[in-house]
MMTF fields as JSON, N, C-alpha, C and O atoms, coordinates in Angstrom:
{
  "mmtfVersion": "1.0.0",
  "mmtfProducer": "UNKNOWN",
  "numBonds": 415,
  "numAtoms": 416,
  "numGroups": 104,
  "numChains": 1,
  "numModels": 1,
  "chainsPerModel": [1],
  "groupsPerChain": [104],
  "chainIdList": ["A"],
  "bondAtomList": [4, 2, 8, 6, 12, 10, 16, 14, 20, 18, 24, 22, 28, 26, 32, 30, 36, 34, 40, 38, 44, 42, 48, 46, 52, 50, 56, 54, 60, 58, 64, 62, 68, 66, 72, 70, 76, 74, 80, 78, 84, 82, 88, 86, 92, 90, 96, 94, 100, 98, 104, 102, 108, 106, 112, 110, 116, 114, 120, 118, 124, 122, 128, 126, 132, 130, 136, 134, 140, 138, 144, 142, 148, 146, 152, 150, 156, 154, 160, 158, 164, 162, 168, 166, 172, 170, 176, 174, 180, 178, 184, 182, 188, 186, 192, 190, 196, 194, 200, 198, 204, 202, 208, 206, 212, 210, 216, 214, 220, 218, 224, 222, 228, 226, 232, 230, 236, 234, 240, 238, 244, 242, 248, 246, 252, 250, 256, 254, 260, 258, 264, 262, 268, 266, 272, 270, 276, 274, 280, 278, 284, 282, 288, 286, 292, 290, 296, 294, 300, 298, 304, 302, 308, 306, 312, 310, 316, 314, 320, 318, 324, 322, 328, 326, 332, 330, 336, 334, 340, 338, 344, 342, 348, 346, 352, 350, 356, 354, 360, 358, 364, 362, 368, 366, 372, 370, 376, 374, 380, 378, 384, 382, 388, 386, 392, 390, 396, 394, 400, 398, 404, 402, 408, 406, 412, 410],
  "bondOrderList": [1, 1, 1, 1, 1, 1, 1, 1, 1, 1, 1, 1, 1, 1, 1, 1, 1, 1, 1, 1, 1, 1, 1, 1, 1, 1, 1, 1, 1, 1, 1, 1, 1, 1, 1, 1, 1, 1, 1, 1, 1, 1, 1, 1, 1, 1, 1, 1, 1, 1, 1, 1, 1, 1, 1, 1, 1, 1, 1, 1, 1, 1, 1, 1, 1, 1, 1, 1, 1, 1, 1, 1, 1, 1, 1, 1, 1, 1, 1, 1, 1, 1, 1, 1, 1, 1, 1, 1, 1, 1, 1, 1, 1, 1, 1, 1, 1, 1, 1, 1, 1, 1, 1],
  "groupList": [{"groupName": "MET", "atomNameList": ["N", "CA", "C", "O"], "elementList": ["N", "C", "C", "O"], "formalChargeList": [0, 0, 0, 0], "bondAtomList": [1, 0, 2, 1, 3, 2], "bondOrderList": [1, 1, 2], "singleLetterCode": "M", "chemCompType": "L-PEPTIDE LINKING"}, {"groupName": "SER", "atomNameList": ["N", "CA", "C", "O"], "elementList": ["N", "C", "C", "O"], "formalChargeList": [0, 0, 0, 0], "bondAtomList": [1, 0, 2, 1, 3, 2], "bondOrderList": [1, 1, 2], "singleLetterCode": "S", "chemCompType": "L-PEPTIDE LINKING"}, {"groupName": "ALA", "atomNameList": ["N", "CA", "C", "O"], "elementList": ["N", "C", "C", "O"], "formalChargeList": [0, 0, 0, 0], "bondAtomList": [1, 0, 2, 1, 3, 2], "bondOrderList": [1, 1, 2], "singleLetterCode": "A", "chemCompType": "L-PEPTIDE LINKING"}, {"groupName": "THR", "atomNameList": ["N", "CA", "C", "O"], "elementList": ["N", "C", "C", "O"], "formalChargeList": [0, 0, 0, 0], "bondAtomList": [1, 0, 2, 1, 3, 2], "bondOrderList": [1, 1, 2], "singleLetterCode": "T", "chemCompType": "L-PEPTIDE LINKING"}, {"groupName": "GLN", "atomNameList": ["N", "CA", "C", "O"], "elementList": ["N", "C", "C", "O"], "formalChargeList": [0, 0, 0, 0], "bondAtomList": [1, 0, 2, 1, 3, 2], "bondOrderList": [1, 1, 2], "singleLetterCode": "Q", "chemCompType": "L-PEPTIDE LINKING"}, {"groupName": "ASN", "atomNameList": ["N", "CA", "C", "O"], "elementList": ["N", "C", "C", "O"], "formalChargeList": [0, 0, 0, 0], "bondAtomList": [1, 0, 2, 1, 3, 2], "bondOrderList": [1, 1, 2], "singleLetterCode": "N", "chemCompType": "L-PEPTIDE LINKING"}, {"groupName": "PHE", "atomNameList": ["N", "CA", "C", "O"], "elementList": ["N", "C", "C", "O"], "formalChargeList": [0, 0, 0, 0], "bondAtomList": [1, 0, 2, 1, 3, 2], "bondOrderList": [1, 1, 2], "singleLetterCode": "F", "chemCompType": "L-PEPTIDE LINKING"}, {"groupName": "LEU", "atomNameList": ["N", "CA", "C", "O"], "elementList": ["N", "C", "C", "O"], "formalChargeList": [0, 0, 0, 0], "bondAtomList": [1, 0, 2, 1, 3, 2], "bondOrderList": [1, 1, 2], "singleLetterCode": "L", "chemCompType": "L-PEPTIDE LINKING"}, {"groupName": "ARG", "atomNameList": ["N", "CA", "C", "O"], "elementList": ["N", "C", "C", "O"], "formalChargeList": [0, 0, 0, 0], "bondAtomList": [1, 0, 2, 1, 3, 2], "bondOrderList": [1, 1, 2], "singleLetterCode": "R", "chemCompType": "L-PEPTIDE LINKING"}, {"groupName": "HIS", "atomNameList": ["N", "CA", "C", "O"], "elementList": ["N", "C", "C", "O"], "formalChargeList": [0, 0, 0, 0], "bondAtomList": [1, 0, 2, 1, 3, 2], "bondOrderList": [1, 1, 2], "singleLetterCode": "H", "chemCompType": "L-PEPTIDE LINKING"}, {"groupName": "VAL", "atomNameList": ["N", "CA", "C", "O"], "elementList": ["N", "C", "C", "O"], "formalChargeList": [0, 0, 0, 0], "bondAtomList": [1, 0, 2, 1, 3, 2], "bondOrderList": [1, 1, 2], "singleLetterCode": "V", "chemCompType": "L-PEPTIDE LINKING"}, {"groupName": "LYS", "atomNameList": ["N", "CA", "C", "O"], "elementList": ["N", "C", "C", "O"], "formalChargeList": [0, 0, 0, 0], "bondAtomList": [1, 0, 2, 1, 3, 2], "bondOrderList": [1, 1, 2], "singleLetterCode": "K", "chemCompType": "L-PEPTIDE LINKING"}, {"groupName": "GLU", "atomNameList": ["N", "CA", "C", "O"], "elementList": ["N", "C", "C", "O"], "formalChargeList": [0, 0, 0, 0], "bondAtomList": [1, 0, 2, 1, 3, 2], "bondOrderList": [1, 1, 2], "singleLetterCode": "E", "chemCompType": "L-PEPTIDE LINKING"}, {"groupName": "GLY", "atomNameList": ["N", "CA", "C", "O"], "elementList": ["N", "C", "C", "O"], "formalChargeList": [0, 0, 0, 0], "bondAtomList": [1, 0, 2, 1, 3, 2], "bondOrderList": [1, 1, 2], "singleLetterCode": "G", "chemCompType": "PEPTIDE LINKING"}, {"groupName": "ASP", "atomNameList": ["N", "CA", "C", "O"], "elementList": ["N", "C", "C", "O"], "formalChargeList": [0, 0, 0, 0], "bondAtomList": [1, 0, 2, 1, 3, 2], "bondOrderList": [1, 1, 2], "singleLetterCode": "D", "chemCompType": "L-PEPTIDE LINKING"}, {"groupName": "TYR", "atomNameList": ["N", "CA", "C", "O"], "elementList": ["N", "C", "C", "O"], "formalChargeList": [0, 0, 0, 0], "bondAtomList": [1, 0, 2, 1, 3, 2], "bondOrderList": [1, 1, 2], "singleLetterCode": "Y", "chemCompType": "L-PEPTIDE LINKING"}, {"groupName": "ILE", "atomNameList": ["N", "CA", "C", "O"], "elementList": ["N", "C", "C", "O"], "formalChargeList": [0, 0, 0, 0], "bondAtomList": [1, 0, 2, 1, 3, 2], "bondOrderList": [1, 1, 2], "singleLetterCode": "I", "chemCompType": "L-PEPTIDE LINKING"}, {"groupName": "PRO", "atomNameList": ["N", "CA", "C", "O"], "elementList": ["N", "C", "C", "O"], "formalChargeList": [0, 0, 0, 0], "bondAtomList": [1, 0, 2, 1, 3, 2], "bondOrderList": [1, 1, 2], "singleLetterCode": "P", "chemCompType": "L-PEPTIDE LINKING"}, {"groupName": "CYS", "atomNameList": ["N", "CA", "C", "O"], "elementList": ["N", "C", "C", "O"], "formalChargeList": [0, 0, 0, 0], "bondAtomList": [1, 0, 2, 1, 3, 2], "bondOrderList": [1, 1, 2], "singleLetterCode": "C", "chemCompType": "L-PEPTIDE LINKING"}],
  "groupTypeList": [0, 1, 2, 1, 3, 4, 5, 4, 2, 6, 5, 2, 7, 7, 6, 6, 6, 8, 9, 10, 7, 9, 11, 12, 6, 13, 11, 10, 14, 13, 10, 10, 8, 2, 11, 13, 11, 8, 15, 16, 17, 10, 10, 7, 1, 8, 12, 12, 16, 12, 3, 16, 7, 3, 15, 7, 2, 17, 17, 15, 14, 7, 16, 10, 11, 7, 7, 15, 13, 18, 13, 7, 8, 7, 6, 12, 18, 7, 4, 7, 8, 10, 9, 18, 7, 5, 6, 14, 16, 13, 10, 10, 3, 10, 9, 13, 9, 5, 14, 7, 15, 3, 15, 14],
  "groupIdList": [1, 2, 3, 4, 5, 6, 7, 8, 9, 10, 11, 12, 13, 14, 15, 16, 17, 18, 19, 20, 21, 22, 23, 24, 25, 26, 27, 28, 29, 30, 31, 32, 33, 34, 35, 36, 37, 38, 39, 40, 41, 42, 43, 44, 45, 46, 47, 48, 49, 50, 51, 52, 53, 54, 55, 56, 57, 58, 59, 60, 61, 62, 63, 64, 65, 66, 67, 68, 69, 70, 71, 72, 73, 74, 75, 76, 77, 78, 79, 80, 81, 82, 83, 84, 85, 86, 87, 88, 89, 90, 91, 92, 93, 94, 95, 96, 97, 98, 99, 100, 101, 102, 103, 104],
  "secStructList": [7, 7, 2, 2, 2, 2, 2, 2, 2, 2, 2, 2, 2, 2, 2, 0, 0, 0, 0, 0, 0, 7, 7, 7, 7, 7, 7, 7, 6, 6, 7, 7, 7, 7, 7, 7, 7, 7, 7, 7, 7, 7, 7, 7, 7, 2, 2, 2, 2, 2, 2, 2, 1, 6, 6, 7, 7, 6, 6, 2, 2, 2, 2, 2, 2, 2, 2, 2, 6, 6, 6, 7, 7, 2, 2, 2, 2, 2, 6, 7, 7, 1, 6, 6, 3, 3, 6, 6, 6, 6, 3, 3, 3, 3, 7, 7, 1, 1, 7, 7, 3, 3, 3, 7],
  "xCoordList": [9.185, 10.049, 10.562, 9.959, 11.975, 12.736, 13.068, 12.476, 13.834, 13.808, 14.024, 13.213, 15.032, 15.908, 14.739, 14.238, 14.103, 13.304, 11.98, 11.551, 11.489, 10.359, 10.833, 10.323, 12.405, 12.551, 12.733, 12.316, 13.462, 13.271, 11.956, 11.739, 11.275, 9.928, 9.115, 7.934, 9.735, 8.593, 9.66, 9.157, 10.922, 11.745, 11.587, 11.914, 11.059, 11.016, 9.292, 8.861, 8.459, 7.341, 7.784, 7.471, 8.457, 8.642, 9.263, 9.015, 10.226, 10.448, 9.514, 9.483, 8.688, 8.03, 6.696, 6.069, 6.317, 5.546, 6.386, 5.983, 7.708, 8.392, 8.932, 9.067, 9.343, 9.932, 9.116, 9.339, 8.187, 7.447, 6.125, 5.755, 5.435, 3.841, 4.091, 3.198, 5.584, 5.919, 5.208, 5.092, 4.613, 3.884, 4.674, 5.745, 4.044, 4.901, 4.116, 3.037, 4.643, 4.134, 3.038, 1.911, 3.143, 2.573, 2.754, 3.946, 2.192, 2.65, 1.447, 0.307, 1.687, 0.97, 0.94, 1.748, 0.324, 0.192, 0.44, 0.112, 0.952, 1.075, 2.01, 2.096, 2.618, 4.05, 5.139, 5.423, 5.906, 6.948, 7.885, 7.542, 9.444, 10.298, 11.088, 11.613, 11.02, 11.27, 12.834, 13.734, 13.029, 14.754, 15.197, 14.403, 16.026, 16.878, 17.641, 18.132, 18.012, 17.914, 19.342, 20.047, 19.692, 21.636, 22.086, 21.687, 23.237, 23.414, 25.08, 26.001, 25.231, 26.375, 26.924, 26.408, 27.913, 28.676, 29.224, 29.537, 29.211, 29.965, 31.19, 31.281, 32.067, 33.276, 34.025, 33.84, 34.824, 35.767, 36.919, 37.552, 37.381, 38.687, 39.971, 39.743, 41.254, 42.743, 42.723, 43.26, 41.955, 42.045, 41.055, 41.578, 39.925, 38.925, 39.486, 39.766, 39.461, 40.098, 41.413, 41.542, 42.32, 43.085, 42.936, 43.805, 42.083, 41.207, 40.28, 39.995, 39.862, 39.127, 39.774, 39.189, 41.383, 42.396, 43.048, 43.564, 43.103, 43.517, 43.022, 43.743, 41.583, 40.492, 40.565, 39.845, 41.618, 41.078, 42.099, 43.2, 42.056, 42.912, 43.212, 42.254, 44.305, 44.581, 43.443, 42.527, 43.212, 42.865, 42.143, 42.021, 41.635, 40.012, 40.797, 40.243, 42.016, 42.556, 42.983, 42.953, 43.393, 43.739, 42.706, 42.794, 41.902, 40.241, 39.989, 39.659, 40.119, 39.73, 40.431, 39.984, 42.06, 42.977, 42.753, 42.764, 42.534, 42.3, 40.697, 40.312, 40.033, 38.524, 38.983, 38.869, 39.44, 39.61, 40.348, 39.945, 41.859, 43.081, 42.899, 43.484, 42.103, 41.908, 41.01, 40.75, 39.326, 38.446, 37.821, 37.1, 37.923, 37.377, 36.128, 35.782, 35.141, 34.024, 34.266, 35.343, 33.366, 33.722, 33.622, 34.788, 32.729, 32.684, 34.114, 34.944, 34.101, 35.763, 37.078, 37.939, 37.066, 37.967, 38.05, 38.989, 37.104, 36.802, 37.494, 38.263, 37.157, 37.486, 39.025, 39.491, 39.728, 41.131, 41.924, 41.687, 42.951, 43.984, 45.193, 45.208, 46.206, 47.727, 48.01, 48.66, 47.469, 48.051, 47.32, 47.647, 46.558, 45.92, 46.497, 45.915, 47.954, 48.824, 50.141, 51.026, 50.491, 51.72, 52.868, 53.13, 53.651, 54.053, 55.338, 55.831, 55.7, 56.87, 56.503, 57.343, 55.548, 55.085, 53.914, 53.26, 53.865, 52.507, 51.165, 50.593, 50.787, 49.777, 48.514, 48.598, 47.22, 46.322, 45.146, 44.43, 45.116, 44.441, 43.483, 43.667, 42.207, 40.467, 40.114, 40.697, 39.136, 38.99, 37.363, 37.103, 36.705, 35.452, 34.537, 35.076, 33.199, 32.611, 33.29, 33.693, 33.278, 33.707, 34.793, 35.45, 35.094, 36.038, 37.037, 36.895, 38.308, 39.547, 39.976, 40.197, 40.145, 40.29, 41.644, 41.828, 42.593, 44.053, 43.819, 43.053, 44.296, 43.882, 46.106, 46.685, 46.712, 47.847, 47.622, 48.57],
  "yCoordList": [44.6, 43.348, 43.247, 43.242, 43.103, 42.668, 41.354, 40.401, 41.074, 39.795, 38.696, 37.87, 38.922, 37.815, 37.507, 36.404, 38.415, 37.993, 37.145, 36.206, 37.491, 36.659, 35.196, 34.291, 35.208, 34.322, 33.161, 32.008, 33.94, 32.988, 32.793, 31.939, 33.431, 33.129, 31.884, 31.62, 31.303, 30.852, 29.484, 28.362, 29.615, 28.837, 27.7, 26.532, 28.561, 28.127, 27.684, 27.28, 27.726, 27.017, 25.75, 24.685, 25.816, 24.498, 23.249, 22.051, 24.299, 23.267, 22.654, 21.474, 23.695, 23.202, 22.278, 21.64, 22.262, 21.063, 19.959, 18.94, 20.001, 18.703, 17.992, 16.769, 19.08, 18.018, 18.005, 17.272, 18.812, 18.534, 17.991, 16.907, 18.454, 17.806, 16.644, 15.796, 16.293, 15.602, 14.991, 13.87, 16.673, 16.705, 17.336, 17.877, 17.264, 18.264, 19.438, 19.376, 20.633, 21.724, 21.488, 21.902, 21.146, 21.41, 22.107, 22.158, 22.598, 23.295, 24.477, 24.088, 25.627, 26.82, 27.757, 28.674, 27.562, 28.415, 29.973, 30.688, 30.404, 32.328, 32.856, 34.0, 31.523, 32.018, 32.3, 31.454, 33.301, 33.711, 34.138, 34.98, 33.391, 33.556, 35.199, 35.801, 35.462, 37.169, 37.397, 36.76, 38.1, 38.136, 39.51, 40.405, 39.571, 41.051, 41.444, 40.75, 42.92, 43.955, 44.0, 44.606, 43.791, 43.887, 45.024, 46.103, 44.915, 46.199, 46.682, 45.871, 47.52, 47.875, 49.165, 50.28, 48.866, 49.772, 50.888, 50.875, 52.113, 53.263, 53.318, 53.238, 53.461, 53.579, 54.803, 54.789, 55.828, 56.543, 56.115, 55.37, 56.714, 56.942, 56.838, 57.462, 56.478, 56.931, 58.434, 59.107, 59.004, 60.177, 60.93, 61.754, 60.732, 61.328, 61.888, 62.977, 60.317, 60.639, 61.733, 62.446, 61.608, 62.623, 63.826, 64.579, 64.266, 65.592, 66.022, 67.211, 65.613, 65.951, 65.909, 66.33, 65.22, 65.552, 66.736, 67.29, 67.283, 68.944, 69.567, 70.472, 69.533, 70.407, 70.404, 71.152, 69.39, 69.26, 69.627, 69.221, 70.521, 71.004, 70.368, 70.334, 69.813, 69.204, 69.294, 69.939, 68.796, 67.431, 66.861, 65.668, 67.214, 66.77, 65.573, 64.508, 65.971, 65.31, 63.809, 62.801, 64.012, 62.817, 62.127, 60.902, 62.546, 61.887, 61.114, 59.928, 61.672, 61.604, 59.843, 58.773, 60.616, 59.043, 57.84, 56.741, 57.883, 56.979, 56.204, 55.061, 57.335, 56.715, 55.596, 54.371, 56.333, 55.636, 54.34, 53.198, 54.869, 53.681, 52.714, 51.631, 53.06, 51.383, 51.392, 50.359, 51.991, 50.999, 51.287, 50.397, 52.237, 52.763, 53.055, 53.494, 52.886, 53.632, 54.838, 54.865, 55.876, 57.345, 56.964, 56.774, 56.611, 56.391, 55.898, 56.409, 54.797, 53.936, 54.93, 54.766, 55.86, 56.725, 58.142, 58.371, 58.61, 59.694, 59.06, 59.714, 58.11, 57.221, 56.978, 56.737, 57.066, 56.813, 57.88, 59.087, 57.147, 58.021, 57.444, 56.544, 58.079, 57.97, 56.557, 55.832, 56.161, 54.536, 53.663, 52.488, 54.102, 52.904, 52.953, 52.476, 53.719, 54.032, 53.283, 53.995, 52.066, 52.281, 52.159, 51.036, 53.294, 53.696, 52.694, 52.597, 52.039, 51.179, 50.032, 49.816, 49.377, 48.419, 48.656, 47.85, 49.81, 50.721, 49.897, 49.208, 50.204, 49.202, 50.077, 50.42, 50.352, 50.714, 49.825, 48.92, 50.23, 48.955, 50.071, 51.281, 49.183, 49.816, 49.328, 48.259, 49.696, 49.325, 49.024, 49.758, 48.443, 48.132, 48.112, 48.304, 47.888, 47.425, 46.276, 46.416, 45.11, 44.195, 43.662, 42.695, 44.15, 43.716, 44.337, 45.516, 43.592, 44.556, 44.207, 43.027, 45.271, 45.184, 45.632, 46.79, 45.101, 45.785, 46.057, 45.381, 46.75, 47.393, 47.772, 48.659, 46.827, 47.313, 48.386, 48.836],
  "zCoordList": [-35.113, -34.954, -35.733, -36.806, -35.715, -36.413, -37.09, -36.584, -38.068, -39.079, -37.715, -37.297, -37.34, -36.133, -35.483, -35.706, -34.572, -33.749, -34.237, -33.567, -35.242, -35.987, -35.818, -35.157, -36.908, -37.053, -35.709, -35.602, -34.86, -33.473, -32.854, -31.994, -33.217, -32.362, -33.408, -33.18, -34.343, -35.317, -35.171, -35.227, -35.011, -34.799, -33.175, -32.961, -32.484, -31.216, -31.254, -30.173, -32.23, -32.478, -33.027, -32.494, -34.007, -34.594, -33.299, -33.155, -32.457, -31.578, -30.655, -30.306, -30.275, -29.264, -29.738, -28.892, -31.179, -31.944, -31.908, -31.346, -32.516, -32.632, -31.515, -31.476, -30.29, -29.158, -27.967, -27.003, -28.051, -26.515, -27.245, -26.795, -28.151, -28.599, -29.248, -29.221, -30.106, -31.067, -32.216, -32.713, -32.515, -33.796, -34.677, -34.401, -35.985, -37.06, -36.851, -36.261, -37.35, -37.698, -38.839, -38.568, -39.533, -40.866, -41.837, -42.14, -42.385, -43.717, -43.441, -43.186, -43.49, -43.129, -44.486, -44.635, -45.079, -46.162, -46.212, -45.265, -47.198, -47.139, -45.493, -45.048, -44.875, -44.18, -44.877, -45.725, -44.785, -45.41, -44.33, -43.501, -44.319, -43.391, -43.284, -44.221, -42.462, -42.315, -42.784, -42.236, -43.558, -44.149, -43.65, -43.36, -43.601, -42.747, -43.447, -44.338, -43.188, -44.181, -44.729, -43.922, -45.268, -45.77, -45.245, -45.683, -43.943, -43.482, -44.371, -44.271, -44.888, -45.153, -44.504, -44.575, -43.94, -43.09, -44.069, -45.26, -42.827, -44.004, -43.171, -41.946, -44.02, -43.31, -44.129, -45.346, -43.61, -44.25, -44.453, -43.705, -45.829, -46.186, -45.615, -44.578, -45.526, -45.218, -45.208, -44.328, -46.421, -47.143, -46.074, -45.324, -45.993, -45.588, -44.028, -43.528, -43.561, -41.93, -41.602, -40.607, -42.772, -42.619, -42.863, -42.425, -43.443, -43.949, -42.962, -43.107, -42.262, -41.112, -39.708, -38.709, -39.687, -38.525, -38.689, -37.718, -39.978, -40.685, -39.987, -39.565, -39.424, -38.86, -37.435, -36.772, -36.765, -35.566, -34.767, -35.138, -33.406, -32.572, -31.386, -30.614, -30.956, -29.592, -28.767, -29.276, -27.541, -27.539, -28.161, -27.886, -28.861, -29.612, -30.899, -31.168, -31.505, -32.534, -32.202, -32.906, -30.876, -29.78, -29.744, -29.825, -29.659, -29.255, -30.478, -30.462, -31.321, -32.92, -33.496, -33.909, -33.104, -33.555, -32.634, -33.188, -31.202, -30.573, -30.868, -30.623, -31.469, -31.482, -32.846, -32.835, -33.799, -35.406, -35.216, -35.439, -34.622, -35.144, -33.755, -33.786, -32.519, -31.707, -31.858, -31.241, -32.51, -32.317, -31.094, -30.641, -30.513, -29.222, -29.375, -30.472, -28.314, -28.413, -27.507, -26.911, -27.32, -27.063, -25.975, -25.63, -24.839, -23.821, -23.36, -22.608, -24.034, -23.711, -23.529, -22.664, -24.39, -25.144, -23.655, -22.892, -23.711, -22.707, -21.109, -20.405, -20.895, -19.606, -19.349, -18.235, -20.469, -20.426, -19.529, -19.473, -18.816, -17.671, -18.31, -19.15, -17.805, -18.164, -17.86, -18.613, -16.654, -16.525, -17.483, -17.652, -17.97, -19.065, -20.538, -21.512, -20.574, -21.461, -21.301, -20.825, -21.566, -21.854, -22.817, -23.247, -23.239, -24.188, -24.623, -25.747, -23.502, -24.021, -25.007, -25.881, -25.006, -25.734, -26.74, -27.401, -26.661, -27.452, -27.315, -28.16, -25.827, -25.335, -24.461, -23.281, -25.479, -24.833, -23.664, -24.093, -22.299, -21.746, -21.451, -21.312, -21.384, -21.529, -20.5, -20.32, -19.369, -18.118, -18.77, -19.723, -18.535, -18.862, -17.552, -16.462, -17.638, -16.345, -15.353, -14.199, -16.184, -14.985, -16.122, -15.737, -17.498, -18.236, -18.862, -19.187, -19.155, -19.338, -20.624, -20.895, -21.601, -23.106, -23.377, -23.003, -23.885, -24.53, -26.013, -26.699, -26.312, -27.812, -27.907, -27.28, -28.799, -29.517, -30.532, -31.176]
}
């Protein structure tokens, strides 16, 4: 179980005792609050991306450029059509499930 789930359950118990039962939860010896792991994202440098792009041929290089440059998810990129691109103002419009996203 993740740390956030454990803390949410603990906070729910605290809320229940304080606001529903109107009692203090009391001190419970040996209970330690869960701590989340530090997440350090792995990001490629500009030089590393340029090196990768030199090994890619069209149309795969375009897909990688859109994924990297616009921050698109793979499925969003693969669903793009010509009408999603507005070259005059430099905008890519991504149609999601019920959402509409615009990337400059």
